[in-house]
Amino acid sequence: MTGVVVFFLGVLLTINDYNYPAILVYSGITYWGSCIFIIAGSLSVAAQDKLHPSVVKASLGINVFSAITAGLAILLMSIQLAVISMMDPSLYAEYFSLRIVGVMLVFTIPQFIISICVSAFACKASCNTHSTLVNVALN
């Protein structure tokens, strides 16, 4: 869900008129980053439904990649906020862009945390070679 919101906010940011270097638009992280977030979420749901080891390992891999992408997005959004805040805040375009990037940052930080947590759980699930099955002997 956060990937969809970041994607649509990236579209709004792209159609905006700029008086500053638009780092997020030039990097395209609002598009390919949100696609990675959507794929990671879909694969995590698939791994939950079908507990096949290959699906869990694929979920682990894409969530690690999603965490790296979210970390890069947080860095780029922070730089973008710093660049925009140096501009004249009375201009409507800069004020609008500042709000969009701020909302995108609010959605990207939880995505970063969620990707790390899901990666940790998938690592536990895929690295667990010992079964927790307990045999009970009845008298």
XYZ file of N, CA and C in Angstrom:
417
model
N 0.816 -1.188 0.000
C 0.000 0.000 0.000
C 0.864 1.258 0.000
N 1.957 1.227 0.762
C 2.822 2.405 0.795
C 3.486 2.626 -0.552
N 3.756 1.537 -1.274
C 4.352 1.674 -2.599
C 3.427 2.398 -3.563
N 2.142 2.133 -3.478
C 1.166 2.786 -4.349
C 1.078 4.280 -4.024
N 1.069 4.618 -2.747
C 0.996 6.028 -2.342
C 2.257 6.776 -2.783
N 3.420 6.162 -2.592
C 4.674 6.801 -3.016
C 4.697 6.972 -4.532
N 4.170 5.993 -5.261
C 4.121 6.091 -6.719
C 3.282 7.286 -7.160
N 2.072 7.416 -6.608
C 1.196 8.524 -7.016
C 1.723 9.876 -6.565
N 2.367 9.925 -5.411
C 2.987 11.186 -5.002
C 4.181 11.517 -5.887
N 4.878 10.484 -6.378
C 5.967 10.707 -7.326
C 5.466 11.266 -8.642
N 4.278 10.824 -9.071
C 3.666 11.378 -10.283
C 3.355 12.853 -10.066
N 2.793 13.204 -8.904
C 2.518 14.616 -8.600
C 3.793 15.436 -8.573
N 4.856 14.848 -8.039
C 6.131 15.555 -7.963
C 6.740 15.737 -9.346
N 6.519 14.781 -10.229
C 7.084 14.848 -11.577
C 6.422 15.931 -12.414
N 5.119 16.112 -12.290
C 4.419 17.096 -13.119
C 4.542 18.519 -12.569
N 5.236 18.682 -11.448
C 5.409 19.989 -10.841
C 6.482 20.781 -11.590
N 6.395 22.098 -11.554
C 7.388 22.982 -12.165
C 8.487 23.254 -11.149
N 9.741 23.125 -11.566
C 10.862 23.204 -10.618
C 11.701 24.447 -10.823
N 12.110 25.023 -9.704
C 13.110 26.086 -9.692
C 14.350 25.619 -8.947
N 14.491 24.336 -8.760
C 15.586 23.734 -7.993
C 15.926 22.389 -8.628
N 17.081 21.807 -8.287
C 17.397 20.470 -8.820
C 16.487 19.413 -8.195
N 15.724 18.745 -9.019
C 14.770 17.741 -8.553
C 15.450 16.372 -8.513
N 16.093 16.078 -7.404
C 16.877 14.856 -7.259
C 15.979 13.620 -7.344
N 14.833 13.657 -6.711
C 13.934 12.502 -6.717
C 13.392 12.205 -8.109
N 13.117 13.236 -8.875
C 12.585 13.044 -10.222
C 13.682 12.533 -11.147
N 14.880 13.090 -11.047
C 15.977 12.673 -11.914
C 16.419 11.243 -11.614
N 16.383 10.836 -10.352
C 16.787 9.477 -9.998
C 15.709 8.456 -10.333
N 14.454 8.879 -10.343
C 13.352 7.983 -10.641
C 13.008 7.034 -9.508
N 13.524 7.300 -8.322
C 13.300 6.384 -7.201
C 11.840 6.331 -6.778
N 11.083 7.338 -7.104
C 9.661 7.296 -6.761
C 8.927 6.253 -7.589
N 9.474 5.916 -8.757
C 8.842 4.910 -9.611
C 9.414 3.518 -9.364
N 10.710 3.346 -9.555
C 11.272 2.000 -9.395
C 11.320 1.584 -7.932
N 11.448 2.530 -7.018
C 11.412 2.190 -5.598
C 10.041 1.703 -5.169
N 9.001 2.382 -5.641
C 7.646 1.957 -5.271
C 7.292 0.625 -5.919
N 7.798 0.367 -7.115
C 7.568 -0.951 -7.734
C 8.223 -2.058 -6.908
N 9.410 -1.793 -6.389
C 10.085 -2.776 -5.543
C 9.303 -2.986 -4.251
N 8.753 -1.910 -3.673
C 7.948 -2.039 -2.457
C 6.707 -2.892 -2.720
N 6.055 -2.684 -3.862
C 4.855 -3.438 -4.204
C 5.192 -4.914 -4.418
N 6.288 -5.188 -5.116
C 6.699 -6.572 -5.355
C 7.048 -7.259 -4.038
N 7.756 -6.555 -3.166
C 8.135 -7.141 -1.875
C 6.903 -7.459 -1.030
N 5.932 -6.579 -1.023
C 4.709 -6.832 -0.270
C 3.918 -7.995 -0.839
N 3.830 -8.058 -2.157
C 3.102 -9.160 -2.792
C 3.782 -10.493 -2.537
N 5.105 -10.506 -2.614
C 5.828 -11.751 -2.376
C 5.772 -12.169 -0.915
N 5.709 -11.204 -0.015
C 5.563 -11.535 1.408
C 4.201 -12.161 1.689
N 3.165 -11.661 1.045
C 1.836 -12.252 1.203
C 1.817 -13.654 0.604
N 2.479 -13.831 -0.537
C 2.546 -15.162 -1.152
C 3.318 -16.134 -0.266
N 4.375 -15.647 0.389
C 5.141 -16.515 1.286
C 4.334 -16.879 2.519
N 3.459 -16.004 2.949
C 2.607 -16.305 4.093
C 1.562 -17.357 3.728
N 1.000 -17.247 2.533
C -0.022 -18.195 2.103
C 0.560 -19.563 1.770
N 1.711 -19.561 1.091
C 2.329 -20.813 0.659
C 3.705 -20.893 1.295
N 3.844 -21.709 2.312
C 5.096 -21.781 3.071
C 6.121 -22.703 2.400
N 6.319 -22.509 1.136
C 7.330 -23.258 0.400
C 8.682 -22.572 0.602
N 9.762 -23.333 0.834
C 11.065 -22.710 1.128
C 11.566 -21.760 0.044
N 11.293 -22.052 -1.219
C 11.778 -21.157 -2.275
C 11.039 -19.823 -2.265
N 9.756 -19.840 -1.937
C 8.992 -18.589 -1.867
C 9.449 -17.759 -0.675
N 9.740 -18.415 0.446
C 10.223 -17.694 1.632
C 11.599 -17.086 1.352
N 12.467 -17.827 0.656
C 13.791 -17.288 0.319
C 13.700 -16.136 -0.678
N 12.762 -16.233 -1.621
C 12.550 -15.132 -2.562
C 12.033 -13.901 -1.836
N 11.152 -14.115 -0.872
C 10.640 -13.005 -0.065
C 11.765 -12.360 0.742
N 12.641 -13.193 1.271
C 13.790 -12.667 2.009
C 14.661 -11.806 1.110
N 14.964 -12.298 -0.073
C 15.828 -11.548 -0.989
C 15.237 -10.227 -1.416
N 13.971 -10.219 -1.801
C 13.354 -8.981 -2.273
C 13.140 -8.006 -1.123
N 12.914 -8.497 0.095
C 12.761 -7.585 1.229
C 14.096 -6.969 1.638
N 15.183 -7.695 1.488
C 16.503 -7.093 1.724
C 16.751 -5.992 0.688
N 16.429 -6.295 -0.570
C 16.576 -5.294 -1.630
C 15.646 -4.106 -1.396
N 14.445 -4.370 -0.889
C 13.496 -3.300 -0.580
C 14.000 -2.422 0.564
N 14.649 -3.027 1.564
C 15.209 -2.247 2.672
C 16.335 -1.352 2.180
N 17.173 -1.868 1.296
C 18.259 -1.055 0.730
C 17.684 0.091 -0.101
N 16.668 -0.207 -0.899
C 16.016 0.817 -1.713
C 15.348 1.875 -0.838
N 14.696 1.454 0.222
C 14.042 2.414 1.121
C 15.083 3.279 1.826
N 16.212 2.693 2.216
C 17.279 3.489 2.822
C 17.815 4.527 1.858
N 18.013 4.136 0.603
C 18.460 5.086 -0.420
C 17.414 6.166 -0.662
N 16.139 5.775 -0.670
C 15.055 6.746 -0.867
C 14.997 7.742 0.284
N 15.200 7.264 1.512
C 15.206 8.169 2.668
C 16.348 9.165 2.551
N 17.501 8.695 2.125
C 18.653 9.591 1.938
C 18.366 10.634 0.864
N 17.840 10.201 -0.289
C 17.548 11.142 -1.370
C 16.439 12.122 -0.996
N 15.433 11.642 -0.277
C 14.359 12.541 0.147
C 14.850 13.558 1.159
N 15.761 13.158 2.038
C 16.334 14.108 2.997
C 17.146 15.178 2.287
N 17.915 14.766 1.286
C 18.679 15.742 0.495
C 17.731 16.669 -0.250
N 16.661 16.096 -0.817
C 15.680 16.916 -1.534
C 15.008 17.920 -0.603
N 14.669 17.501 0.604
C 14.077 18.432 1.570
C 15.050 19.555 1.920
N 16.318 19.225 2.053
C 17.312 20.258 2.360
C 17.444 21.241 1.202
N 17.424 20.739 -0.029
C 17.538 21.615 -1.200
C 16.318 22.527 -1.304
N 15.131 21.956 -1.110
C 13.906 22.752 -1.218
C 13.833 23.783 -0.097
N 14.259 23.425 1.101
C 14.160 24.367 2.220
C 15.122 25.538 2.075
N 16.135 25.399 1.238
C 17.043 26.521 0.982
C 16.451 27.528 0.006
N 15.405 27.128 -0.706
C 14.772 28.010 -1.677
C 13.818 28.971 -0.956
N 13.259 29.903 -1.717
C 12.313 30.869 -1.177
C 10.996 30.165 -0.851
N 10.610 30.101 0.429
C 9.397 29.353 0.786
C 8.098 30.029 0.360
N 8.177 31.271 -0.106
C 6.949 31.958 -0.497
C 6.441 31.478 -1.855
N 7.288 30.826 -2.639
C 6.847 30.306 -3.925
C 5.974 29.075 -3.709
N 4.862 29.018 -4.406
C 3.910 27.940 -4.200
C 4.476 26.585 -4.633
N 5.245 26.554 -5.718
C 5.774 25.283 -6.229
C 6.715 24.638 -5.220
N 7.564 25.442 -4.579
C 8.484 24.897 -3.595
C 7.735 24.427 -2.346
N 6.724 25.184 -1.950
C 5.929 24.813 -0.782
C 5.170 23.516 -1.044
N 4.611 23.373 -2.246
C 3.895 22.163 -2.635
C 4.850 20.966 -2.684
N 6.020 21.161 -3.269
C 7.010 20.086 -3.365
C 7.526 19.686 -1.993
N 7.699 20.661 -1.122
C 8.161 20.376 0.238
C 7.162 19.484 0.970
N 5.898 19.753 0.787
C 4.863 18.931 1.433
C 4.800 17.522 0.829
N 4.918 17.417 -0.485
C 4.870 16.104 -1.128
C 6.041 15.242 -0.685
N 7.247 15.811 -0.689
C 8.426 15.049 -0.285
C 8.334 14.670 1.192
N 7.782 15.539 2.008
C 7.598 15.229 3.423
C 6.650 14.060 3.639
N 5.549 14.040 2.891
C 4.595 12.932 3.005
C 5.225 11.645 2.479
N 5.980 11.738 1.391
C 6.666 10.558 0.862
C 7.661 10.012 1.882
N 8.334 10.889 2.580
C 9.279 10.466 3.607
C 8.554 9.781 4.765
N 7.378 10.282 5.113
C 6.579 9.668 6.179
C 6.150 8.253 5.790
N 5.910 7.999 4.516
C 5.545 6.659 4.072
C 6.764 5.757 3.846
N 7.913 6.329 3.544
C 9.095 5.526 3.233
C 9.793 5.023 4.487
N 9.785 5.796 5.557
C 10.439 5.354 6.798
C 9.788 4.091 7.362
N 8.453 4.003 7.461
C 7.873 2.721 7.904
C 8.140 1.579 6.924
N 8.204 1.889 5.623
C 8.521 0.844 4.649
C 9.912 0.283 4.909
N 10.848 1.129 5.273
C 12.208 0.700 5.609
C 12.189 -0.223 6.829
N 11.457 0.173 7.851
C 11.377 -0.627 9.077
C 10.659 -1.957 8.817
N 9.572 -1.913 8.069
C 8.825 -3.137 7.756
C 9.684 -4.099 6.945
N 10.430 -3.590 5.979
C 11.280 -4.458 5.157
C 12.355 -5.134 5.995
N 12.916 -4.419 6.945
C 13.928 -5.020 7.817
C 13.301 -6.095 8.698
N 12.134 -5.817 9.260
C 11.461 -6.806 10.128
C 11.051 -8.050 9.354
N 10.482 -7.881 8.179
C 10.077 -9.039 7.375
C 11.308 -9.829 6.936
N 12.402 -9.136 6.634
C 13.642 -9.825 6.275
C 14.157 -10.658 7.444
N 14.061 -10.114 8.641
C 14.520 -10.861 9.819
C 13.667 -12.101 10.050
N 12.347 -11.972 9.911
C 11.470 -13.127 10.091
C 11.680 -14.164 8.988
N 11.878 -13.707 7.757
C 12.112 -14.648 6.663
C 13.458 -15.345 6.821
N 14.438 -14.628 7.364
C 15.743 -15.251 7.619
C 15.624 -16.326 8.688
N 14.852 -16.039 9.726
C 14.615 -17.046 10.761
C 13.904 -18.258 10.181
N 12.935 -18.025 9.319
C 12.157 -19.123 8.751
C 12.973 -19.954 7.766
N 13.809 -19.307 6.969
C 14.558 -20.049 5.961
C 15.845 -20.646 6.516
N 16.383 -20.091 7.569
C 17.620 -20.610 8.155
C 17.372 -21.678 9.208
N 16.134 -21.866 9.610
C 15.801 -22.846 10.637
C 15.815 -24.238 10.018
N 16.890 -24.992 10.257
C 16.991 -26.331 9.693
C 16.466 -27.385 10.654
N 16.349 -27.046 11.907
C 15.858 -27.997 12.898
C 14.349 -27.837 13.038
N 13.674 -28.920 13.010
C 12.229 -28.895 13.154
C 11.866 -28.717 14.620
N 10.807 -28.004 14.857
C 10.354 -27.808 16.234
C 9.257 -28.798 16.590
N 9.134 -29.851 15.802
C 8.133 -30.863 16.045
C 8.515 -31.671 17.286
N 7.576 -31.789 18.202
C 7.819 -32.504 19.447
C 6.999 -33.789 19.414
N 7.668 -34.894 19.659
C 6.963 -36.175 19.703
C 6.437 -36.405 21.112
N 5.191 -36.794 21.204
C 4.564 -37.035 22.478
C 4.200 -38.528 22.542
N 4.661 -39.179 23.577
C 4.338 -40.594 23.750
C 3.179 -40.713 24.719
N 2.141 -41.397 24.292
C 0.970 -41.588 25.143
C 1.099 -42.908 25.890
N 0.706 -42.957 27.141
C 0.760 -44.176 27.948
C -0.441 -45.032 27.694
